[in-house]
């Protein structure tokens, strides 16, 4: 079961590390948000993982956050805007699907 009402942009540690490396070598200063491209629900992310890794997505069921009875409140929308790095630094984050494909391909080899 995966929540369908919490939205974010999942980010690969590989693409985040590449961004950190690139920005650390530049003379850029300031606060920048980085995330892979594509805001989606956690349920959609789980379905995308199943697709990329060739898993059975019928095993993934959508639920609401309220069904979890979590002690700590979770934000329903927590995606990051990457407009600043795209416009000022001309960095285009990869899509979530491209990052997942890279992970899958690295595991296959």
PDB file of N, CA and C in Angstrom, residues 29-98:
ATOM      1  N   UNK A  29      27.130  31.254  -5.904  1.00  0.00           N
ATOM      2  CA  UNK A  29      26.789  31.315  -4.489  1.00  0.00           C
ATOM      3  C   UNK A  29      25.283  31.490  -4.358  1.00  0.00           C
ATOM      4  N   UNK A  30      24.738  31.023  -3.272  1.00  0.00           N
ATOM      5  CA  UNK A  30      23.325  31.213  -3.030  1.00  0.00           C
ATOM      6  C   UNK A  30      22.648  29.920  -2.635  1.00  0.00           C
ATOM      7  N   UNK A  31      21.361  30.004  -2.504  1.00  0.00           N
ATOM      8  CA  UNK A  31      20.556  28.841  -2.138  1.00  0.00           C
ATOM      9  C   UNK A  31      19.877  28.324  -3.395  1.00  0.00           C
ATOM     10  N   UNK A  32      20.070  27.044  -3.651  1.00  0.00           N
ATOM     11  CA  UNK A  32      19.479  26.407  -4.824  1.00  0.00           C
ATOM     12  C   UNK A  32      18.742  25.147  -4.396  1.00  0.00           C
ATOM     13  N   UNK A  33      17.583  24.936  -4.982  1.00  0.00           N
ATOM     14  CA  UNK A  33      16.842  23.699  -4.754  1.00  0.00           C
ATOM     15  C   UNK A  33      17.176  22.765  -5.902  1.00  0.00           C
ATOM     16  N   UNK A  34      17.432  21.508  -5.582  1.00  0.00           N
ATOM     17  CA  UNK A  34      17.684  20.530  -6.631  1.00  0.00           C
ATOM     18  C   UNK A  34      16.763  19.336  -6.439  1.00  0.00           C
ATOM     19  N   UNK A  35      16.218  18.861  -7.520  1.00  0.00           N
ATOM     20  CA  UNK A  35      15.395  17.648  -7.520  1.00  0.00           C
ATOM     21  C   UNK A  35      15.324  17.147  -8.946  1.00  0.00           C
ATOM     22  N   UNK A  36      15.105  15.863  -9.090  1.00  0.00           N
ATOM     23  CA  UNK A  36      14.866  15.333 -10.424  1.00  0.00           C
ATOM     24  C   UNK A  36      13.556  15.905 -10.947  1.00  0.00           C
ATOM     25  N   UNK A  37      13.405  15.926 -12.253  1.00  0.00           N
ATOM     26  CA  UNK A  37      12.241  16.541 -12.904  1.00  0.00           C
ATOM     27  C   UNK A  37      11.029  15.618 -12.821  1.00  0.00           C
ATOM     28  N   UNK A  38       9.949  16.145 -12.316  1.00  0.00           N
ATOM     29  CA  UNK A  38       8.707  15.391 -12.291  1.00  0.00           C
ATOM     30  C   UNK A  38       8.105  15.270 -10.910  1.00  0.00           C
ATOM     31  N   UNK A  39       7.107  16.084 -10.618  1.00  0.00           N
ATOM     32  CA  UNK A  39       6.382  15.974  -9.353  1.00  0.00           C
ATOM     33  C   UNK A  39       5.316  14.898  -9.529  1.00  0.00           C
ATOM     34  N   UNK A  40       5.267  13.966  -8.577  1.00  0.00           N
ATOM     35  CA  UNK A  40       4.316  12.852  -8.662  1.00  0.00           C
ATOM     36  C   UNK A  40       3.947  12.386  -7.268  1.00  0.00           C
ATOM     37  N   UNK A  41       2.857  11.649  -7.206  1.00  0.00           N
ATOM     38  CA  UNK A  41       2.459  11.088  -5.916  1.00  0.00           C
ATOM     39  C   UNK A  41       3.370   9.903  -5.587  1.00  0.00           C
ATOM     40  N   UNK A  42       3.412   9.536  -4.337  1.00  0.00           N
ATOM     41  CA  UNK A  42       4.216   8.376  -3.945  1.00  0.00           C
ATOM     42  C   UNK A  42       3.691   7.105  -4.621  1.00  0.00           C
ATOM     43  N   UNK A  43       2.379   7.036  -4.822  1.00  0.00           N
ATOM     44  CA  UNK A  43       1.780   5.907  -5.529  1.00  0.00           C
ATOM     45  C   UNK A  43       2.265   5.862  -6.976  1.00  0.00           C
ATOM     46  N   UNK A  44       2.253   7.018  -7.647  1.00  0.00           N
ATOM     47  CA  UNK A  44       2.745   7.075  -9.030  1.00  0.00           C
ATOM     48  C   UNK A  44       4.225   6.708  -9.101  1.00  0.00           C
ATOM     49  N   UNK A  45       4.994   7.131  -8.106  1.00  0.00           N
ATOM     50  CA  UNK A  45       6.416   6.789  -8.054  1.00  0.00           C
ATOM     51  C   UNK A  45       6.595   5.282  -7.919  1.00  0.00           C
ATOM     52  N   UNK A  46       5.812   4.665  -7.058  1.00  0.00           N
ATOM     53  CA  UNK A  46       5.892   3.209  -6.887  1.00  0.00           C
ATOM     54  C   UNK A  46       5.530   2.496  -8.184  1.00  0.00           C
ATOM     55  N   UNK A  47       4.516   3.001  -8.890  1.00  0.00           N
ATOM     56  CA  UNK A  47       4.146   2.413 -10.172  1.00  0.00           C
ATOM     57  C   UNK A  47       5.268   2.573 -11.197  1.00  0.00           C
ATOM     58  N   UNK A  48       5.915   3.724 -11.188  1.00  0.00           N
ATOM     59  CA  UNK A  48       7.021   3.967 -12.118  1.00  0.00           C
ATOM     60  C   UNK A  48       8.194   3.039 -11.820  1.00  0.00           C
ATOM     61  N   UNK A  49       8.485   2.827 -10.544  1.00  0.00           N
ATOM     62  CA  UNK A  49       9.540   1.881 -10.159  1.00  0.00           C
ATOM     63  C   UNK A  49       9.204   0.499 -10.700  1.00  0.00           C
ATOM     64  N   UNK A  50       7.951   0.083 -10.533  1.00  0.00           N
ATOM     65  CA  UNK A  50       7.529  -1.233 -11.031  1.00  0.00           C
ATOM     66  C   UNK A  50       7.716  -1.319 -12.539  1.00  0.00           C
ATOM     67  N   UNK A  51       7.356  -0.272 -13.245  1.00  0.00           N
ATOM     68  CA  UNK A  51       7.494  -0.252 -14.710  1.00  0.00           C
ATOM     69  C   UNK A  51       8.956  -0.385 -15.124  1.00  0.00           C
ATOM     70  N   UNK A  52       9.816   0.466 -14.562  1.00  0.00           N
ATOM     71  CA  UNK A  52      11.231   0.484 -14.957  1.00  0.00           C
ATOM     72  C   UNK A  52      11.930  -0.827 -14.592  1.00  0.00           C
ATOM     73  N   UNK A  53      11.590  -1.388 -13.431  1.00  0.00           N
ATOM     74  CA  UNK A  53      12.258  -2.605 -12.971  1.00  0.00           C
ATOM     75  C   UNK A  53      11.541  -3.885 -13.409  1.00  0.00           C
ATOM     76  N   UNK A  54      10.461  -3.743 -14.174  1.00  0.00           N
ATOM     77  CA  UNK A  54       9.741  -4.904 -14.676  1.00  0.00           C
ATOM     78  C   UNK A  54       9.030  -5.694 -13.588  1.00  0.00           C
ATOM     79  N   UNK A  55       8.477  -4.978 -12.616  1.00  0.00           N
ATOM     80  CA  UNK A  55       7.774  -5.617 -11.504  1.00  0.00           C
ATOM     81  C   UNK A  55       6.262  -5.525 -11.702  1.00  0.00           C
ATOM     82  N   UNK A  56       5.523  -6.294 -10.963  1.00  0.00           N
ATOM     83  CA  UNK A  56       4.068  -6.355 -11.082  1.00  0.00           C
ATOM     84  C   UNK A  56       3.426  -5.164 -10.364  1.00  0.00           C
ATOM     85  N   UNK A  57       2.967  -4.179 -11.130  1.00  0.00           N
ATOM     86  CA  UNK A  57       2.360  -2.981 -10.532  1.00  0.00           C
ATOM     87  C   UNK A  57       0.977  -3.266  -9.945  1.00  0.00           C
ATOM     88  N   UNK A  58       0.389  -4.421 -10.279  1.00  0.00           N
ATOM     89  CA  UNK A  58      -0.914  -4.769  -9.697  1.00  0.00           C
ATOM     90  C   UNK A  58      -0.815  -5.040  -8.194  1.00  0.00           C
ATOM     91  N   UNK A  59       0.398  -5.239  -7.700  1.00  0.00           N
ATOM     92  CA  UNK A  59       0.602  -5.478  -6.272  1.00  0.00           C
ATOM     93  C   UNK A  59       0.629  -4.168  -5.470  1.00  0.00           C
ATOM     94  N   UNK A  60       0.631  -3.032  -6.180  1.00  0.00           N
ATOM     95  CA  UNK A  60       0.713  -1.720  -5.533  1.00  0.00           C
ATOM     96  C   UNK A  60      -0.698  -1.150  -5.430  1.00  0.00           C
ATOM     97  N   UNK A  61      -1.111  -0.840  -4.214  1.00  0.00           N
ATOM     98  CA  UNK A  61      -2.458  -0.331  -3.966  1.00  0.00           C
ATOM     99  C   UNK A  61      -2.406   1.092  -3.436  1.00  0.00           C
ATOM    100  N   UNK A  62      -3.236   2.000  -3.994  1.00  0.00           N
ATOM    101  CA  UNK A  62      -3.262   3.368  -3.469  1.00  0.00           C
ATOM    102  C   UNK A  62      -4.072   3.454  -2.177  1.00  0.00           C
ATOM    103  N   UNK A  63      -3.546   4.228  -1.246  1.00  0.00           N
ATOM    104  CA  UNK A  63      -4.274   4.531  -0.005  1.00  0.00           C
ATOM    105  C   UNK A  63      -4.108   6.019   0.282  1.00  0.00           C
ATOM    106  N   UNK A  64      -4.852   6.520   1.230  1.00  0.00           N
ATOM    107  CA  UNK A  64      -4.727   7.919   1.645  1.00  0.00           C
ATOM    108  C   UNK A  64      -3.830   8.016   2.871  1.00  0.00           C
ATOM    109  N   UNK A  65      -3.223   9.164   3.054  1.00  0.00           N
ATOM    110  CA  UNK A  65      -2.369   9.384   4.224  1.00  0.00           C
ATOM    111  C   UNK A  65      -3.130   9.144   5.520  1.00  0.00           C
ATOM    112  N   UNK A  66      -4.387   9.516   5.533  1.00  0.00           N
ATOM    113  CA  UNK A  66      -5.198   9.331   6.739  1.00  0.00           C
ATOM    114  C   UNK A  66      -5.354   7.851   7.104  1.00  0.00           C
ATOM    115  N   UNK A  67      -5.195   6.953   6.130  1.00  0.00           N
ATOM    116  CA  UNK A  67      -5.279   5.514   6.401  1.00  0.00           C
ATOM    117  C   UNK A  67      -4.078   4.991   7.185  1.00  0.00           C
ATOM    118  N   UNK A  68      -2.993   5.769   7.213  1.00  0.00           N
ATOM    119  CA  UNK A  68      -1.767   5.305   7.866  1.00  0.00           C
ATOM    120  C   UNK A  68      -1.760   5.533   9.372  1.00  0.00           C
ATOM    121  N   UNK A  69      -2.562   6.450   9.855  1.00  0.00           N
ATOM    122  CA  UNK A  69      -2.581   6.790  11.281  1.00  0.00           C
ATOM    123  C   UNK A  69      -1.184   7.092  11.810  1.00  0.00           C
ATOM    124  N   UNK A  70      -0.427   7.885  11.057  1.00  0.00           N
ATOM    125  CA  UNK A  70       0.933   8.236  11.467  1.00  0.00           C
ATOM    126  C   UNK A  70       0.903   9.228  12.625  1.00  0.00           C
ATOM    127  N   UNK A  71       1.854   9.079  13.522  1.00  0.00           N
ATOM    128  CA  UNK A  71       1.950   9.982  14.662  1.00  0.00           C
ATOM    129  C   UNK A  71       2.359  11.376  14.197  1.00  0.00           C
ATOM    130  N   UNK A  72       3.381  11.439  13.338  1.00  0.00           N
ATOM    131  CA  UNK A  72       3.868  12.728  12.836  1.00  0.00           C
ATOM    132  C   UNK A  72       3.112  13.106  11.563  1.00  0.00           C
ATOM    133  N   UNK A  73       2.715  14.353  11.495  1.00  0.00           N
ATOM    134  CA  UNK A  73       2.028  14.842  10.296  1.00  0.00           C
ATOM    135  C   UNK A  73       3.005  14.899   9.133  1.00  0.00           C
ATOM    136  N   UNK A  74       2.532  14.582   7.951  1.00  0.00           N
ATOM    137  CA  UNK A  74       3.342  14.629   6.739  1.00  0.00           C
ATOM    138  C   UNK A  74       2.734  15.662   5.797  1.00  0.00           C
ATOM    139  N   UNK A  75       3.573  16.478   5.141  1.00  0.00           N
ATOM    140  CA  UNK A  75       3.015  17.426   4.170  1.00  0.00           C
ATOM    141  C   UNK A  75       2.488  16.668   2.960  1.00  0.00           C
ATOM    142  N   UNK A  76       1.384  17.140   2.397  1.00  0.00           N
ATOM    143  CA  UNK A  76       0.837  16.471   1.222  1.00  0.00           C
ATOM    144  C   UNK A  76       1.559  16.897  -0.049  1.00  0.00           C
ATOM    145  N   UNK A  77       2.087  18.115  -0.051  1.00  0.00           N
ATOM    146  CA  UNK A  77       2.842  18.587  -1.216  1.00  0.00           C
ATOM    147  C   UNK A  77       4.209  19.083  -0.748  1.00  0.00           C
ATOM    148  N   UNK A  78       5.251  18.407  -1.208  1.00  0.00           N
ATOM    149  CA  UNK A  78       6.596  18.801  -0.774  1.00  0.00           C
ATOM    150  C   UNK A  78       7.583  18.826  -1.938  1.00  0.00           C
ATOM    151  N   UNK A  79       7.116  19.051  -3.131  1.00  0.00           N
ATOM    152  CA  UNK A  79       7.994  19.120  -4.290  1.00  0.00           C
ATOM    153  C   UNK A  79       8.829  20.389  -4.289  1.00  0.00           C
ATOM    154  N   UNK A  80       9.980  20.324  -4.937  1.00  0.00           N
ATOM    155  CA  UNK A  80      10.872  21.470  -5.035  1.00  0.00           C
ATOM    156  C   UNK A  80      10.833  22.052  -6.442  1.00  0.00           C
ATOM    157  N   UNK A  81      10.906  23.364  -6.539  1.00  0.00           N
ATOM    158  CA  UNK A  81      11.010  24.023  -7.836  1.00  0.00           C
ATOM    159  C   UNK A  81      12.479  24.119  -8.225  1.00  0.00           C
ATOM    160  N   UNK A  82      12.781  23.727  -9.441  1.00  0.00           N
ATOM    161  CA  UNK A  82      14.162  23.778  -9.926  1.00  0.00           C
ATOM    162  C   UNK A  82      14.363  24.911 -10.934  1.00  0.00           C
ATOM    163  N   UNK A  83      13.405  25.824 -10.995  1.00  0.00           N
ATOM    164  CA  UNK A  83      13.479  26.913 -11.978  1.00  0.00           C
ATOM    165  C   UNK A  83      14.756  27.737 -11.848  1.00  0.00           C
ATOM    166  N   UNK A  84      15.219  27.995 -10.628  1.00  0.00           N
ATOM    167  CA  UNK A  84      16.398  28.835 -10.429  1.00  0.00           C
ATOM    168  C   UNK A  84      17.642  28.186 -11.027  1.00  0.00           C
ATOM    169  N   UNK A  85      17.840  26.899 -10.785  1.00  0.00           N
ATOM    170  CA  UNK A  85      19.036  26.257 -11.357  1.00  0.00           C
ATOM    171  C   UNK A  85      18.906  26.095 -12.865  1.00  0.00           C
ATOM    172  N   UNK A  86      17.670  25.914 -13.341  1.00  0.00           N
ATOM    173  CA  UNK A  86      17.475  25.789 -14.778  1.00  0.00           C
ATOM    174  C   UNK A  86      17.731  27.123 -15.483  1.00  0.00           C
ATOM    175  N   UNK A  87      17.233  28.222 -14.909  1.00  0.00           N
ATOM    176  CA  UNK A  87      17.369  29.533 -15.536  1.00  0.00           C
ATOM    177  C   UNK A  87      18.742  30.166 -15.315  1.00  0.00           C
ATOM    178  N   UNK A  88      19.240  30.125 -14.087  1.00  0.00           N
ATOM    179  CA  UNK A  88      20.497  30.805 -13.773  1.00  0.00           C
ATOM    180  C   UNK A  88      21.735  29.974 -14.087  1.00  0.00           C
ATOM    181  N   UNK A  89      21.659  28.663 -13.869  1.00  0.00           N
ATOM    182  CA  UNK A  89      22.834  27.810 -14.047  1.00  0.00           C
ATOM    183  C   UNK A  89      22.749  26.943 -15.300  1.00  0.00           C
ATOM    184  N   UNK A  90      21.613  27.018 -15.989  1.00  0.00           N
ATOM    185  CA  UNK A  90      21.389  26.233 -17.204  1.00  0.00           C
ATOM    186  C   UNK A  90      21.576  24.734 -16.973  1.00  0.00           C
ATOM    187  N   UNK A  91      21.114  24.277 -15.815  1.00  0.00           N
ATOM    188  CA  UNK A  91      21.176  22.854 -15.463  1.00  0.00           C
ATOM    189  C   UNK A  91      19.783  22.263 -15.641  1.00  0.00           C
ATOM    190  N   UNK A  92      19.702  21.202 -16.399  1.00  0.00           N
ATOM    191  CA  UNK A  92      18.438  20.504 -16.614  1.00  0.00           C
ATOM    192  C   UNK A  92      18.468  19.187 -15.844  1.00  0.00           C
ATOM    193  N   UNK A  93      17.740  19.089 -14.734  1.00  0.00           N
ATOM    194  CA  UNK A  93      17.709  17.831 -13.994  1.00  0.00           C
ATOM    195  C   UNK A  93      17.108  16.721 -14.862  1.00  0.00           C
ATOM    196  N   UNK A  94      17.573  15.494 -14.666  1.00  0.00           N
ATOM    197  CA  UNK A  94      16.978  14.385 -15.413  1.00  0.00           C
ATOM    198  C   UNK A  94      15.578  14.083 -14.891  1.00  0.00           C
ATOM    199  N   UNK A  95      14.785  13.427 -15.705  1.00  0.00           N
ATOM    200  CA  UNK A  95      13.463  13.017 -15.245  1.00  0.00           C
ATOM    201  C   UNK A  95      13.623  11.909 -14.203  1.00  0.00           C
ATOM    202  N   UNK A  96      12.612  11.732 -13.397  1.00  0.00           N
ATOM    203  CA  UNK A  96      12.620  10.658 -12.402  1.00  0.00           C
ATOM    204  C   UNK A  96      12.771   9.316 -13.113  1.00  0.00           C
ATOM    205  N   UNK A  97      12.075   9.155 -14.235  1.00  0.00           N
ATOM    206  CA  UNK A  97      12.158   7.891 -14.972  1.00  0.00           C
ATOM    207  C   UNK A  97      13.569   7.643 -15.507  1.00  0.00           C
ATOM    208  N   UNK A  98      14.240   8.690 -16.013  1.00  0.00           N
ATOM    209  CA  UNK A  98      15.612   8.531 -16.500  1.00  0.00           C
ATOM    210  C   UNK A  98      16.547   8.132 -15.358  1.00  0.00           C
TER     211      UNK A  98
END
